[in-house]
PDB file of C-alpha atoms in Angstrom:
ATOM      1  CA  MET A   1      43.368  22.050  20.231  1.00  0.00           C
ATOM      2  CA  ILE A   2      40.485  23.343  21.959  1.00  0.00           C
ATOM      3  CA  ASN A   3      38.914  24.533  18.535  1.00  0.00           C
ATOM      4  CA  ALA A   4      39.161  21.016  17.363  1.00  0.00           C
ATOM      5  CA  ASP A   5      36.760  18.207  17.733  1.00  0.00           C
ATOM      6  CA  PRO A   6      36.512  16.964  20.415  1.00  0.00           C
ATOM      7  CA  GLY A   7      37.539  20.237  21.929  1.00  0.00           C
ATOM      8  CA  GLN A   8      39.987  19.199  24.400  1.00  0.00           C
ATOM      9  CA  GLY A   9      43.788  18.868  24.745  1.00  0.00           C
ATOM     10  CA  THR A  10      46.989  19.211  26.780  1.00  0.00           C
ATOM     11  CA  VAL A  11      50.023  21.161  26.046  1.00  0.00           C
ATOM     12  CA  VAL A  12      53.170  19.824  27.617  1.00  0.00           C
ATOM     13  CA  PHE A  13      55.998  22.315  28.411  1.00  0.00           C
ATOM     14  CA  GLY A  14      59.557  20.763  28.809  1.00  0.00           C
ATOM     15  CA  VAL A  15      59.616  18.620  25.785  1.00  0.00           C
ATOM     16  CA  ASN A  16      61.372  19.580  22.451  1.00  0.00           C
ATOM     17  CA  PRO A  17      59.863  18.978  19.046  1.00  0.00           C
ATOM     18  CA  ASP A  18      61.735  15.463  18.793  1.00  0.00           C
ATOM     19  CA  GLY A  19      59.929  14.306  21.924  1.00  0.00           C
ATOM     20  CA  VAL A  20      63.013  14.512  23.983  1.00  0.00           C
ATOM     21  CA  ILE A  21      62.206  15.566  27.679  1.00  0.00           C
ATOM     22  CA  VAL A  22      64.475  18.601  28.377  1.00  0.00           C
ATOM     23  CA  GLY A  23      62.432  19.906  31.322  1.00  0.00           C
ATOM     24  CA  VAL A  24      61.632  23.249  32.730  1.00  0.00           C
ATOM     25  CA  GLU A  25      63.921  24.871  35.162  1.00  0.00           C
ATOM     26  CA  PRO A  26      62.652  23.904  38.714  1.00  0.00           C
ATOM     27  CA  GLY A  27      63.305  27.491  40.073  1.00  0.00           C
ATOM     28  CA  ASN A  28      61.001  28.862  37.475  1.00  0.00           C
ATOM     29  CA  LEU A  29      57.983  26.363  37.883  1.00  0.00           C
ATOM     30  CA  ASP A  30      55.941  28.660  40.042  1.00  0.00           C
ATOM     31  CA  SER A  31      56.485  31.797  38.000  1.00  0.00           C
ATOM     32  CA  ALA A  32      55.865  29.611  34.837  1.00  0.00           C
ATOM     33  CA  GLN A  33      52.528  28.439  35.930  1.00  0.00           C
ATOM     34  CA  GLN A  34      51.606  31.961  37.066  1.00  0.00           C
ATOM     35  CA  SER A  35      52.674  33.510  33.636  1.00  0.00           C
ATOM     36  CA  LEU A  36      50.726  30.827  31.750  1.00  0.00           C
ATOM     37  CA  GLU A  37      47.590  31.483  33.984  1.00  0.00           C
ATOM     38  CA  ARG A  38      47.774  35.257  33.382  1.00  0.00           C
ATOM     39  CA  THR A  39      48.151  34.742  29.631  1.00  0.00           C
ATOM     40  CA  ILE A  40      45.375  32.164  29.298  1.00  0.00           C
ATOM     41  CA  GLN A  41      42.999  34.464  31.155  1.00  0.00           C
ATOM     42  CA  SER A  42      44.034  37.738  29.511  1.00  0.00           C
ATOM     43  CA  LYS A  43      44.330  36.491  25.875  1.00  0.00           C
ATOM     44  CA  PHE A  44      41.480  33.850  25.221  1.00  0.00           C
ATOM     45  CA  ALA A  45      38.004  35.018  24.409  1.00  0.00           C
ATOM     46  CA  PRO A  46      35.640  33.479  25.640  1.00  0.00           C
ATOM     47  CA  ALA A  47      37.729  32.586  28.832  1.00  0.00           C
ATOM     48  CA  ILE A  48      38.987  29.196  29.007  1.00  0.00           C
ATOM     49  CA  GLN A  49      38.962  27.026  32.051  1.00  0.00           C
ATOM     50  CA  CYS A  50      42.055  25.022  32.248  1.00  0.00           C
ATOM     51  CA  THR A  51      44.344  23.064  34.666  1.00  0.00           C
ATOM     52  CA  ILE A  52      48.066  23.646  35.176  1.00  0.00           C
ATOM     53  CA  ASN A  53      50.126  21.087  36.785  1.00  0.00           C
ATOM     54  CA  ALA A  54      53.810  20.450  37.260  1.00  0.00           C
ATOM     55  CA  GLU A  55      55.068  16.781  37.400  1.00  0.00           C
ATOM     56  CA  GLU A  56      58.546  15.425  37.574  1.00  0.00           C
ATOM     57  CA  VAL A  57      59.187  12.851  34.788  1.00  0.00           C
ATOM     58  CA  ASP A  58      62.491  11.227  34.592  1.00  0.00           C
ATOM     59  CA  GLY A  59      64.127  13.637  37.101  1.00  0.00           C
ATOM     60  CA  LYS A  60      62.923  16.779  34.971  1.00  0.00           C
ATOM     61  CA  TRP A  61      60.192  18.939  35.580  1.00  0.00           C
ATOM     62  CA  LEU A  62      57.224  19.355  32.808  1.00  0.00           C
ATOM     63  CA  VAL A  63      54.247  21.841  32.949  1.00  0.00           C
ATOM     64  CA  PHE A  64      51.019  20.328  31.734  1.00  0.00           C
ATOM     65  CA  VAL A  65      48.194  22.716  30.759  1.00  0.00           C
ATOM     66  CA  GLY A  66      44.856  20.917  29.891  1.00  0.00           C
ATOM     67  CA  ALA A  67      41.538  22.270  28.977  1.00  0.00           C
ATOM     68  CA  ASN A  68      38.112  21.327  27.664  1.00  0.00           C
ATOM     69  CA  ARG A  69      36.064  23.602  25.381  1.00  0.00           C
ATOM     70  CA  ASN A  70      32.601  24.130  26.918  1.00  0.00           C
ATOM     71  CA  ARG A  71      30.106  22.568  24.233  1.00  0.00           C
ATOM     72  CA  ALA A  72      28.101  25.600  24.301  1.00  0.00           C
ATOM     73  CA  ILE A  73      30.983  27.710  22.984  1.00  0.00           C
ATOM     74  CA  SER A  74      31.619  27.464  19.161  1.00  0.00           C
ATOM     75  CA  TYR A  75      35.202  28.471  19.127  1.00  0.00           C
ATOM     76  CA  HIS A  76      37.686  30.351  21.302  1.00  0.00           C
ATOM     77  CA  GLU A  77      40.122  33.301  20.003  1.00  0.00           C
ATOM     78  CA  PHE A  78      43.429  33.937  21.111  1.00  0.00           C
ATOM     79  CA  ASP A  79      44.259  37.616  20.926  1.00  0.00           C
ATOM     80  CA  GLY A  80      41.508  38.243  18.495  1.00  0.00           C
ATOM     81  CA  ARG A  81      42.257  35.273  16.262  1.00  0.00           C
ATOM     82  CA  ALA A  82      40.767  31.554  16.119  1.00  0.00           C
ATOM     83  CA  TYR A  83      43.328  28.774  15.549  1.00  0.00           C
ATOM     84  CA  ILE A  84      42.850  24.967  15.064  1.00  0.00           C
ATOM     85  CA  ARG A  85      45.169  22.225  15.503  1.00  0.00           C
ATOM     86  CA  GLU A  86      45.214  19.624  12.913  1.00  0.00           C
ATOM     87  CA  GLY A  87      47.887  16.805  13.676  1.00  0.00           C
ATOM     88  CA  THR A  88      51.096  18.489  14.190  1.00  0.00           C
ATOM     89  CA  VAL A  89      49.996  21.821  12.472  1.00  0.00           C
ATOM     90  CA  THR A  90      48.451  24.892  13.995  1.00  0.00           C
ATOM     91  CA  ARG A  91      46.647  27.159  11.567  1.00  0.00           C
ATOM     92  CA  GLN A  92      44.348  30.328  11.863  1.00  0.00           C
ATOM     93  CA  LEU A  93      40.584  29.658  10.923  1.00  0.00           C
ATOM     94  CA  THR A  94      39.229  31.594   8.093  1.00  0.00           C
ATOM     95  CA  PHE A  95      35.904  33.681   8.470  1.00  0.00           C
ATOM     96  CA  ASP A  96      33.990  30.884   6.540  1.00  0.00           C
ATOM     97  CA  GLU A  97      35.448  28.289   8.818  1.00  0.00           C
ATOM     98  CA  LYS A  98      34.373  30.184  12.007  1.00  0.00           C
ATOM     99  CA  GLN A  99      30.926  30.548  10.640  1.00  0.00           C
ATOM    100  CA  SER A 100      30.704  27.034   9.683  1.00  0.00           C
ATOM    101  CA  LEU A 101      31.764  26.044  13.247  1.00  0.00           C
ATOM    102  CA  GLN A 102      29.352  28.255  14.782  1.00  0.00           C
ATOM    103  CA  ARG A 103      26.506  26.850  12.515  1.00  0.00           C
ATOM    104  CA  GLN A 104      27.581  23.352  13.336  1.00  0.00           C
ATOM    105  CA  ARG A 105      27.809  23.739  17.214  1.00  0.00           C
ATOM    106  CA  ASN A 106      25.239  26.019  17.996  1.00  0.00           C
ATOM    107  CA  ARG A 107      22.267  23.978  19.423  1.00  0.00           C
ATOM    108  CA  ASP A 108      19.745  26.301  18.271  1.00  0.00           C
ATOM    109  CA  LEU A 109      20.788  26.422  14.587  1.00  0.00           C
ATOM    110  CA  HIS A 110      21.720  22.598  14.508  1.00  0.00           C
ATOM    111  CA  ASN A 111      19.118  20.348  12.866  1.00  0.00           C
ATOM    112  CA  GLY A 112      20.616  17.032  13.887  1.00  0.00           C
ATOM    113  CA  PRO A 113      21.459  14.324  14.462  1.00  0.00           C
ATOM    114  CA  TRP A 114      21.666  14.841  18.194  1.00  0.00           C
ATOM    115  CA  ALA A 115      23.410  12.818  20.964  1.00  0.00           C
ATOM    116  CA  CYS A 116      22.713  12.704  24.721  1.00  0.00           C
ATOM    117  CA  SER A 117      25.566  13.511  26.884  1.00  0.00           C
ATOM    118  CA  GLY A 118      24.199  11.392  29.668  1.00  0.00           C
ATOM    119  CA  CYS A 119      23.019   7.998  28.096  1.00  0.00           C
ATOM    120  CA  GLY A 120      24.396   8.436  24.592  1.00  0.00           C
ATOM    121  CA  SER A 121      21.016   7.991  22.888  1.00  0.00           C
ATOM    122  CA  PHE A 122      20.692   9.461  19.244  1.00  0.00           C
ATOM    123  CA  ALA A 123      17.839  11.465  17.949  1.00  0.00           C
ATOM    124  CA  GLY A 124      17.784  11.936  14.068  1.00  0.00           C
ATOM    125  CA  THR A 125      15.865  15.107  14.222  1.00  0.00           C
ATOM    126  CA  PHE A 126      15.014  17.266  17.344  1.00  0.00           C
ATOM    127  CA  SER A 127      11.531  18.416  18.265  1.00  0.00           C
ATOM    128  CA  GLY A 128      11.844  19.433  22.001  1.00  0.00           C
ATOM    129  CA  VAL A 129      10.289  22.839  22.032  1.00  0.00           C
ATOM    130  CA  THR A 130       8.958  24.448  25.233  1.00  0.00           C
ATOM    131  CA  MET A 131       6.482  27.540  25.187  1.00  0.00           C
ATOM    132  CA  THR A 132       7.819  30.499  27.331  1.00  0.00           C
ATOM    133  CA  PRO A 133       6.325  33.867  27.636  1.00  0.00           C
ATOM    134  CA  GLN A 134       9.060  35.169  25.380  1.00  0.00           C
ATOM    135  CA  GLY A 135       7.929  32.450  22.752  1.00  0.00           C
ATOM    136  CA  PRO A 136       9.024  28.973  21.672  1.00  0.00           C
ATOM    137  CA  LYS A 137      12.333  27.765  23.129  1.00  0.00           C
ATOM    138  CA  LYS A 138      14.253  24.602  22.321  1.00  0.00           C
ATOM    139  CA  ASN A 139      14.392  22.185  25.411  1.00  0.00           C
ATOM    140  CA  TYR A 140      17.717  20.033  25.192  1.00  0.00           C
ATOM    141  CA  ASN A 141      16.928  17.828  28.066  1.00  0.00           C
ATOM    142  CA  CYS A 142      16.920  13.906  27.716  1.00  0.00           C
ATOM    143  CA  SER A 143      14.734  11.828  30.027  1.00  0.00           C
ATOM    144  CA  CYS A 144      17.773  10.387  31.524  1.00  0.00           C
ATOM    145  CA  GLY A 145      18.760  13.849  33.039  1.00  0.00           C
ATOM    146  CA  GLY A 146      21.468  14.453  30.313  1.00  0.00           C
ATOM    147  CA  GLU A 147      21.387  17.140  27.502  1.00  0.00           C
ATOM    148  CA  PHE A 148      21.146  16.651  23.736  1.00  0.00           C
ATOM    149  CA  TRP A 149      24.164  18.002  21.813  1.00  0.00           C
ATOM    150  CA  PRO A 150      24.842  18.036  18.079  1.00  0.00           C
ATOM    151  CA  ALA A 151      26.389  14.579  17.171  1.00  0.00           C
ATOM    152  CA  MET A 152      29.709  15.125  15.548  1.00  0.00           C
TER     153      MET A 152
END
C-alpha cells in the first residue's frame, strides 16, 4: 500500500479475509508488536516510519500498522523487491514500473503539473531555479511556506 498512490495505508492483524474479527492473542501483543517493528526495520529499504498500535475491538485485540511514504521516496522495497497493492491484490512491480514511478515521483525529473503541499495551488510548469556554487538547483518552495510536489 505504501508504494501505491497516495502512499499510505494501514494493515490490521486479527481480522480474517472475510472481515470477521478473530483477534490476536492478548499474551502475544507485546511480542507481536516487537516482531513487526524488527521486521519492518530490517526488511524495508529505504526504511519506513510507521506506527504500531494495539486496540481492543468487540472484546478482541487487533494490531494496527500504519505508514505513509515520504514523498521524496519513489518506492520502497521489501526484501529486495518492490510490491504494490491494487484493490485486494498485492503484486510485484516490474523493472519498467519501478523506473516509471521513479520518473513520475522524482521532483528533479518531473515537468509538471505541480501542487503545493501547503496551500494546494497548482503550477502547470515549474521554473523555480536557484543558482548555487555547484550550479543551478531547483527550488520547490511556495510563497505560502509549503513545497511544490508532482501533482498526481
